[in-house]
PDB file of C-alpha atoms in Angstrom:
ATOM      1  CA  GLU A 143      15.375 -27.506  -4.109  1.00 51.00           C
ATOM      2  CA  THR A 144      13.769 -25.186  -6.660  1.00 63.00           C
ATOM      3  CA  GLY A 145      14.411 -21.491  -6.267  1.00 87.00           C
ATOM      4  CA  VAL A 146      12.049 -18.597  -6.867  1.00 93.00           C
ATOM      5  CA  THR A 147      10.989 -18.428 -10.503  1.00 94.00           C
ATOM      6  CA  GLN A 148       9.265 -15.554 -12.267  1.00 96.00           C
ATOM      7  CA  SER A 149       7.565 -15.212 -15.609  1.00 96.00           C
ATOM      8  CA  PRO A 150       7.798 -13.689 -18.088  1.00 97.00           C
ATOM      9  CA  THR A 151      11.407 -12.476 -18.035  1.00 96.00           C
ATOM     10  CA  HIS A 152      10.683  -9.494 -20.266  1.00 96.00           C
ATOM     11  CA  LEU A 153       7.477  -7.737 -21.228  1.00 96.00           C
ATOM     12  CA  ILE A 154       6.561  -4.702 -23.296  1.00 98.00           C
ATOM     13  CA  LYS A 155       3.189  -3.030 -22.751  1.00 98.00           C
ATOM     14  CA  THR A 156       1.489   0.149 -23.846  1.00 98.00           C
ATOM     15  CA  ARG A 157       0.373   2.900 -21.483  1.00 98.00           C
ATOM     16  CA  GLY A 158      -3.130   2.199 -20.175  1.00 98.00           C
ATOM     17  CA  GLN A 159      -2.880  -1.577 -20.555  1.00 98.00           C
ATOM     18  CA  GLN A 160      -2.976  -4.121 -17.751  1.00 98.00           C
ATOM     19  CA  VAL A 161      -0.277  -6.655 -16.901  1.00 98.00           C
ATOM     20  CA  THR A 162      -0.001  -9.795 -14.775  1.00 98.00           C
ATOM     21  CA  LEU A 163       3.342 -11.029 -13.527  1.00 98.00           C
ATOM     22  CA  ARG A 164       3.781 -14.480 -11.989  1.00 97.00           C
ATOM     23  CA  CYS A 165       5.991 -15.956  -9.324  1.00 96.00           C
ATOM     24  CA  SER A 166       6.552 -19.443  -7.967  1.00 93.00           C
ATOM     25  CA  SER A 167       7.935 -19.431  -4.445  1.00 89.00           C
ATOM     26  CA  GLN A 168      10.829 -21.523  -3.280  1.00 83.00           C
ATOM     27  CA  SER A 169       9.636 -24.876  -2.004  1.00 81.00           C
ATOM     28  CA  GLY A 170       8.307 -24.656   1.567  1.00 82.00           C
ATOM     29  CA  HIS A 171       8.131 -20.849   1.607  1.00 86.00           C
ATOM     30  CA  ASN A 172       4.736 -19.434   2.611  1.00 86.00           C
ATOM     31  CA  THR A 173       5.586 -15.730   2.461  1.00 88.00           C
ATOM     32  CA  VAL A 174       5.997 -13.863  -0.811  1.00 91.00           C
ATOM     33  CA  SER A 175       6.882 -10.219  -1.388  1.00 93.00           C
ATOM     34  CA  TRP A 176       6.961  -8.081  -4.503  1.00 96.00           C
ATOM     35  CA  TYR A 177       9.411  -5.268  -5.151  1.00 96.00           C
ATOM     36  CA  GLN A 178       9.761  -2.685  -7.926  1.00 97.00           C
ATOM     37  CA  GLN A 179      13.261  -1.635  -8.951  1.00 97.00           C
ATOM     38  CA  ALA A 180      13.540   1.367 -11.259  1.00 95.00           C
ATOM     39  CA  LEU A 181      16.775   1.937 -13.124  1.00 92.00           C
ATOM     40  CA  GLY A 182      19.519   3.162 -10.818  1.00 90.00           C
ATOM     41  CA  GLN A 183      17.421   2.727  -7.680  1.00 93.00           C
ATOM     42  CA  GLY A 184      17.158   0.133  -4.959  1.00 94.00           C
ATOM     43  CA  PRO A 185      14.135  -2.190  -4.890  1.00 95.00           C
ATOM     44  CA  GLN A 186      10.980  -0.632  -3.406  1.00 95.00           C
ATOM     45  CA  PHE A 187       8.541  -2.767  -1.422  1.00 94.00           C
ATOM     46  CA  ILE A 188       5.119  -3.146  -3.079  1.00 96.00           C
ATOM     47  CA  PHE A 189       3.343  -5.681  -0.850  1.00 94.00           C
ATOM     48  CA  GLN A 190       3.661  -8.996   0.924  1.00 92.00           C
ATOM     49  CA  TYR A 191       1.426 -12.041   1.175  1.00 91.00           C
ATOM     50  CA  TYR A 192       1.395 -14.636   3.903  1.00 88.00           C
ATOM     51  CA  ARG A 193      -0.806 -17.711   3.517  1.00 87.00           C
ATOM     52  CA  GLU A 194      -2.917 -16.036   0.827  1.00 90.00           C
ATOM     53  CA  GLU A 195      -3.549 -12.835   2.812  1.00 91.00           C
ATOM     54  CA  GLU A 196      -1.940  -9.451   2.187  1.00 91.00           C
ATOM     55  CA  ASN A 197      -0.100  -8.531   5.388  1.00 87.00           C
ATOM     56  CA  GLY A 198       1.915  -5.492   4.391  1.00 89.00           C
ATOM     57  CA  ARG A 199       1.881  -2.871   1.683  1.00 92.00           C
ATOM     58  CA  GLY A 200       4.289  -0.177   0.569  1.00 92.00           C
ATOM     59  CA  ASN A 201       3.531   3.214  -0.910  1.00 92.00           C
ATOM     60  CA  PHE A 202       1.973   2.023  -4.155  1.00 96.00           C
ATOM     61  CA  PRO A 203      -1.478   2.977  -5.549  1.00 97.00           C
ATOM     62  CA  PRO A 204      -4.417   0.538  -5.592  1.00 96.00           C
ATOM     63  CA  ARG A 205      -3.893  -0.224  -9.279  1.00 98.00           C
ATOM     64  CA  PHE A 206      -1.078  -2.472  -8.001  1.00 98.00           C
ATOM     65  CA  SER A 207      -2.773  -5.584  -6.667  1.00 97.00           C
ATOM     66  CA  GLY A 208      -1.792  -9.138  -5.953  1.00 96.00           C
ATOM     67  CA  LEU A 209      -2.829 -12.663  -5.174  1.00 95.00           C
ATOM     68  CA  GLN A 210      -1.252 -15.618  -3.447  1.00 94.00           C
ATOM     69  CA  PHE A 211      -2.553 -19.088  -4.219  1.00 92.00           C
ATOM     70  CA  PRO A 212      -2.850 -22.181  -1.980  1.00 89.00           C
ATOM     71  CA  ASN A 213       0.399 -23.537  -3.441  1.00 86.00           C
ATOM     72  CA  TYR A 214       2.004 -20.208  -2.385  1.00 84.00           C
ATOM     73  CA  SER A 215       2.617 -19.055  -5.956  1.00 91.00           C
ATOM     74  CA  SER A 216       1.728 -15.426  -6.517  1.00 95.00           C
ATOM     75  CA  GLU A 217       0.638 -12.841  -9.074  1.00 97.00           C
ATOM     76  CA  LEU A 218       1.224  -9.118  -9.325  1.00 98.00           C
ATOM     77  CA  ASN A 219      -1.357  -7.216 -11.347  1.00 98.00           C
ATOM     78  CA  VAL A 220      -0.925  -3.653 -12.500  1.00 98.00           C
ATOM     79  CA  ASN A 221      -3.823  -1.809 -14.118  1.00 97.00           C
ATOM     80  CA  ALA A 222      -3.786   1.366 -16.200  1.00 98.00           C
ATOM     81  CA  LEU A 223      -0.060   1.150 -16.824  1.00 98.00           C
ATOM     82  CA  GLU A 224       1.953   4.361 -16.760  1.00 98.00           C
ATOM     83  CA  LEU A 225       5.335   5.081 -18.300  1.00 97.00           C
ATOM     84  CA  ASP A 226       6.880   5.269 -14.804  1.00 97.00           C
ATOM     85  CA  ASP A 227       5.837   1.667 -14.155  1.00 98.00           C
ATOM     86  CA  SER A 228       8.733   0.611 -16.380  1.00 98.00           C
ATOM     87  CA  ALA A 229      11.030  -1.270 -14.005  1.00 97.00           C
ATOM     88  CA  LEU A 230      12.360  -4.618 -12.886  1.00 97.00           C
ATOM     89  CA  TYR A 231       9.726  -6.383 -10.781  1.00 98.00           C
ATOM     90  CA  LEU A 232      11.178  -8.760  -8.229  1.00 97.00           C
ATOM     91  CA  CYS A 233       9.407 -11.482  -6.344  1.00 96.00           C
ATOM     92  CA  ALA A 234      10.954 -12.821  -3.142  1.00 93.00           C
ATOM     93  CA  SER A 235       9.905 -15.643  -0.876  1.00 90.00           C
ATOM     94  CA  SER A 236      10.858 -16.607   2.634  1.00 84.00           C
ATOM     95  CA  LEU A 237      10.221 -19.470   4.985  1.00 82.00           C
ATOM     96  CA  ASP A 238       8.602 -17.152   7.512  1.00 74.00           C
ATOM     97  CA  ASN A 239       8.695 -13.549   8.662  1.00 67.00           C
ATOM     98  CA  ASP A 240      12.071 -13.934  10.355  1.00 69.00           C
ATOM     99  CA  SER A 241      13.913 -15.647   7.527  1.00 76.00           C
ATOM    100  CA  PRO A 242      15.991 -14.038   4.759  1.00 79.00           C
ATOM    101  CA  LEU A 243      14.313 -13.309   1.445  1.00 85.00           C
ATOM    102  CA  HIS A 244      15.264 -15.211  -1.693  1.00 89.00           C
ATOM    103  CA  PHE A 245      14.678 -13.287  -4.903  1.00 93.00           C
ATOM    104  CA  GLY A 246      13.635 -14.525  -8.321  1.00 95.00           C
ATOM    105  CA  ASN A 247      15.338 -13.326 -11.511  1.00 94.00           C
ATOM    106  CA  GLY A 248      12.721 -10.644 -11.981  1.00 96.00           C
ATOM    107  CA  THR A 249      10.472  -9.503 -14.805  1.00 97.00           C
ATOM    108  CA  ARG A 250      11.642  -6.487 -16.759  1.00 97.00           C
ATOM    109  CA  LEU A 251       8.578  -4.467 -17.748  1.00 98.00           C
ATOM    110  CA  THR A 252       8.773  -1.715 -20.334  1.00 97.00           C
ATOM    111  CA  VAL A 253       5.779   0.583 -20.776  1.00 98.00           C
ATOM    112  CA  THR A 254       5.729   2.608 -23.988  1.00 97.00           C
TER     113      THR A 254
ATOM    114  CA  ARG B 150      15.704  12.047   5.183  1.00 68.00           C
ATOM    115  CA  LYS B 151      15.709   8.801   3.215  1.00 77.00           C
ATOM    116  CA  GLU B 152      15.079   5.617   5.197  1.00 90.00           C
ATOM    117  CA  VAL B 153      18.350   4.016   4.086  1.00 95.00           C
ATOM    118  CA  GLU B 154      21.198   6.078   2.679  1.00 96.00           C
ATOM    119  CA  GLN B 155      24.387   4.804   1.123  1.00 96.00           C
ATOM    120  CA  ASP B 156      27.555   6.270  -0.362  1.00 92.00           C
ATOM    121  CA  PRO B 157      26.638   7.387  -3.890  1.00 89.00           C
ATOM    122  CA  GLY B 158      29.546   5.673  -5.677  1.00 90.00           C
ATOM    123  CA  PRO B 159      30.747   4.302  -7.977  1.00 95.00           C
ATOM    124  CA  PHE B 160      33.891   3.100  -6.282  1.00 96.00           C
ATOM    125  CA  ASN B 161      36.740   2.310  -8.673  1.00 97.00           C
ATOM    126  CA  VAL B 162      39.507   0.266  -7.019  1.00 97.00           C
ATOM    127  CA  PRO B 163      42.396  -1.917  -8.214  1.00 97.00           C
ATOM    128  CA  GLU B 164      42.544  -5.617  -7.476  1.00 98.00           C
ATOM    129  CA  GLY B 165      43.804  -6.277  -3.976  1.00 98.00           C
ATOM    130  CA  ALA B 166      42.499  -3.017  -2.540  1.00 98.00           C
ATOM    131  CA  THR B 167      40.426  -2.718   0.605  1.00 98.00           C
ATOM    132  CA  VAL B 168      37.132  -0.898   0.174  1.00 97.00           C
ATOM    133  CA  ALA B 169      34.546   0.217   2.712  1.00 97.00           C
ATOM    134  CA  PHE B 170      30.870   0.930   2.183  1.00 97.00           C
ATOM    135  CA  ASN B 171      28.848   3.060   4.589  1.00 96.00           C
ATOM    136  CA  CYS B 172      25.142   3.142   5.234  1.00 96.00           C
ATOM    137  CA  THR B 173      22.815   4.955   7.637  1.00 96.00           C
ATOM    138  CA  TYR B 174      19.188   4.226   8.432  1.00 95.00           C
ATOM    139  CA  SER B 175      16.490   6.426   9.903  1.00 93.00           C
ATOM    140  CA  ASN B 176      14.136   4.023  11.681  1.00 88.00           C
ATOM    141  CA  SER B 177      15.513   3.243  15.126  1.00 86.00           C
ATOM    142  CA  ALA B 178      12.989   0.390  15.481  1.00 85.00           C
ATOM    143  CA  SER B 179      14.580  -1.550  12.627  1.00 86.00           C
ATOM    144  CA  GLN B 180      15.207  -5.123  13.610  1.00 83.00           C
ATOM    145  CA  SER B 181      17.562  -6.778  11.172  1.00 88.00           C
ATOM    146  CA  PHE B 182      20.226  -5.628   8.779  1.00 92.00           C
ATOM    147  CA  PHE B 183      21.778  -7.102   5.675  1.00 93.00           C
ATOM    148  CA  TRP B 184      24.080  -6.477   2.780  1.00 96.00           C
ATOM    149  CA  TYR B 185      22.868  -7.743  -0.582  1.00 95.00           C
ATOM    150  CA  ARG B 186      24.881  -7.912  -3.757  1.00 97.00           C
ATOM    151  CA  GLN B 187      23.344  -7.245  -7.164  1.00 96.00           C
ATOM    152  CA  ASP B 188      25.098  -7.969 -10.421  1.00 96.00           C
ATOM    153  CA  CYS B 189      24.132  -5.997 -13.513  1.00 92.00           C
ATOM    154  CA  ARG B 190      20.598  -6.879 -14.666  1.00 87.00           C
ATOM    155  CA  LYS B 191      20.329  -9.660 -12.088  1.00 92.00           C
ATOM    156  CA  GLU B 192      18.350 -10.102  -8.893  1.00 93.00           C
ATOM    157  CA  PRO B 193      19.749  -9.083  -5.472  1.00 94.00           C
ATOM    158  CA  LYS B 194      21.416 -11.897  -3.548  1.00 94.00           C
ATOM    159  CA  LEU B 195      22.050 -12.001   0.169  1.00 93.00           C
ATOM    160  CA  LEU B 196      25.726 -11.371   0.885  1.00 95.00           C
ATOM    161  CA  MET B 197      25.609 -11.393   4.657  1.00 94.00           C
ATOM    162  CA  SER B 198      23.577 -10.462   7.685  1.00 91.00           C
ATOM    163  CA  VAL B 199      24.896  -7.739   9.970  1.00 93.00           C
ATOM    164  CA  TYR B 200      25.069  -8.157  13.734  1.00 88.00           C
ATOM    165  CA  SER B 201      25.844  -5.675  16.496  1.00 86.00           C
ATOM    166  CA  SER B 202      28.887  -7.709  17.511  1.00 87.00           C
ATOM    167  CA  GLY B 203      30.254  -7.464  13.985  1.00 88.00           C
ATOM    168  CA  ASN B 204      30.643 -10.466  11.756  1.00 93.00           C
ATOM    169  CA  GLU B 205      33.099 -11.682   9.195  1.00 94.00           C
ATOM    170  CA  ASP B 206      32.800 -14.007   6.222  1.00 94.00           C
ATOM    171  CA  GLY B 207      36.146 -14.532   4.542  1.00 96.00           C
ATOM    172  CA  ARG B 208      37.212 -11.223   3.013  1.00 97.00           C
ATOM    173  CA  PHE B 209      33.963  -9.505   4.030  1.00 98.00           C
ATOM    174  CA  THR B 210      33.367  -7.824   7.395  1.00 97.00           C
ATOM    175  CA  ALA B 211      30.096  -6.186   8.408  1.00 97.00           C
ATOM    176  CA  GLN B 212      29.519  -3.886  11.364  1.00 96.00           C
ATOM    177  CA  LEU B 213      26.403  -2.417  12.940  1.00 95.00           C
ATOM    178  CA  ASN B 214      26.211   0.522  15.327  1.00 94.00           C
ATOM    179  CA  ARG B 215      22.637   0.779  16.583  1.00 93.00           C
ATOM    180  CA  ALA B 216      23.286   3.956  18.575  1.00 93.00           C
ATOM    181  CA  SER B 217      24.499   5.767  15.462  1.00 94.00           C
ATOM    182  CA  GLN B 218      22.139   3.869  13.146  1.00 94.00           C
ATOM    183  CA  TYR B 219      25.123   3.076  10.965  1.00 95.00           C
ATOM    184  CA  ILE B 220      26.067  -0.040   9.011  1.00 96.00           C
ATOM    185  CA  SER B 221      29.315  -0.782   7.201  1.00 97.00           C
ATOM    186  CA  LEU B 222      30.778  -3.389   4.882  1.00 97.00           C
ATOM    187  CA  LEU B 223      34.515  -3.877   4.422  1.00 98.00           C
ATOM    188  CA  ILE B 224      35.919  -5.896   1.543  1.00 98.00           C
ATOM    189  CA  ARG B 225      39.574  -6.864   1.789  1.00 98.00           C
ATOM    190  CA  ASP B 226      41.798  -8.015  -1.078  1.00 98.00           C
ATOM    191  CA  SER B 227      39.246  -7.043  -3.749  1.00 98.00           C
ATOM    192  CA  LYS B 228      38.771  -9.441  -6.667  1.00 98.00           C
ATOM    193  CA  LEU B 229      37.515  -8.680 -10.162  1.00 98.00           C
ATOM    194  CA  SER B 230      34.488 -10.822  -9.333  1.00 97.00           C
ATOM    195  CA  ASP B 231      33.561  -8.444  -6.490  1.00 98.00           C
ATOM    196  CA  SER B 232      32.438  -5.889  -9.090  1.00 98.00           C
ATOM    197  CA  ALA B 233      28.730  -5.394  -8.433  1.00 98.00           C
ATOM    198  CA  THR B 234      26.292  -3.063  -6.710  1.00 97.00           C
ATOM    199  CA  TYR B 235      26.149  -3.463  -2.931  1.00 98.00           C
ATOM    200  CA  LEU B 236      22.780  -2.796  -1.340  1.00 97.00           C
ATOM    201  CA  CYS B 237      22.351  -1.903   2.310  1.00 96.00           C
ATOM    202  CA  VAL B 238      19.100  -3.391   3.568  1.00 94.00           C
ATOM    203  CA  VAL B 239      17.090  -2.844   6.736  1.00 93.00           C
ATOM    204  CA  GLN B 240      14.291  -5.121   7.851  1.00 87.00           C
ATOM    205  CA  GLY B 241      11.282  -3.925   9.783  1.00 75.00           C
ATOM    206  CA  GLY B 242       8.179  -5.845  10.666  1.00 65.00           C
ATOM    207  CA  TYR B 243       6.760  -8.756   8.650  1.00 62.00           C
ATOM    208  CA  SER B 244      10.119  -9.328   6.941  1.00 63.00           C
ATOM    209  CA  THR B 245       9.648  -6.329   4.644  1.00 77.00           C
ATOM    210  CA  LEU B 246      12.958  -4.962   3.485  1.00 86.00           C
ATOM    211  CA  THR B 247      13.934  -1.356   2.883  1.00 92.00           C
ATOM    212  CA  PHE B 248      16.789  -1.058   0.425  1.00 94.00           C
ATOM    213  CA  GLY B 249      19.294   1.700  -0.057  1.00 95.00           C
ATOM    214  CA  LYS B 250      19.974   2.928  -3.546  1.00 95.00           C
ATOM    215  CA  GLY B 251      23.128   0.811  -3.719  1.00 96.00           C
ATOM    216  CA  THR B 252      26.790   1.568  -4.233  1.00 97.00           C
ATOM    217  CA  MET B 253      28.471   0.283  -7.362  1.00 97.00           C
ATOM    218  CA  LEU B 254      31.939  -1.243  -7.027  1.00 98.00           C
ATOM    219  CA  LEU B 255      34.227  -1.602 -10.029  1.00 97.00           C
ATOM    220  CA  VAL B 256      37.402  -3.608  -9.433  1.00 98.00           C
ATOM    221  CA  SER B 257      39.980  -3.232 -12.184  1.00 97.00           C
ATOM    222  CA  PRO B 258      43.055  -5.357 -13.013  1.00 95.00           C
TER     223      PRO B 258
END
């Protein structure tokens, strides 16, 4: 069974640029969530997708957007990057809404 | 008031010690509760779910008090490998998780 995989593992971008982060869900999981974890903080919920539809969103601005594909893989897009967007971005998948989340290794984004 | 609050830490304990982590949550409608463990620069991993009746997994015991909106984790006979950050996590609707800030545990020889 393949776990949740994310790419890239590390990324450096400049303020104002755009970035796309990718996630492959664990096999059989149709729900994917994205979290942002700043240094020294707990992960903060960005949004969740279920069967290609967004079905929950945290307190993040519209420049954070996402997609889920028919194979349940997912993308997180962030436009107009700001310095405070520097964080570890975690993707998590679950079998359904009642099942525990399984996290990927994360993508560490640095905005300079 | 923050949605999920934990002891600020870090906790420094010797091997073999018993250590307790405390957590409170603000949303009384919360449905499920967990403790996750996060090693340095790694992703969070589910340690255990927390049930109202209390549950135990080896050296780890978790308790939930819904009336007080309080969650605890007890680690007995601490090992060096227990050193990590312990995240208190509350689940609302649609499996979204709200994490506490985490409490770091450092177990020394």
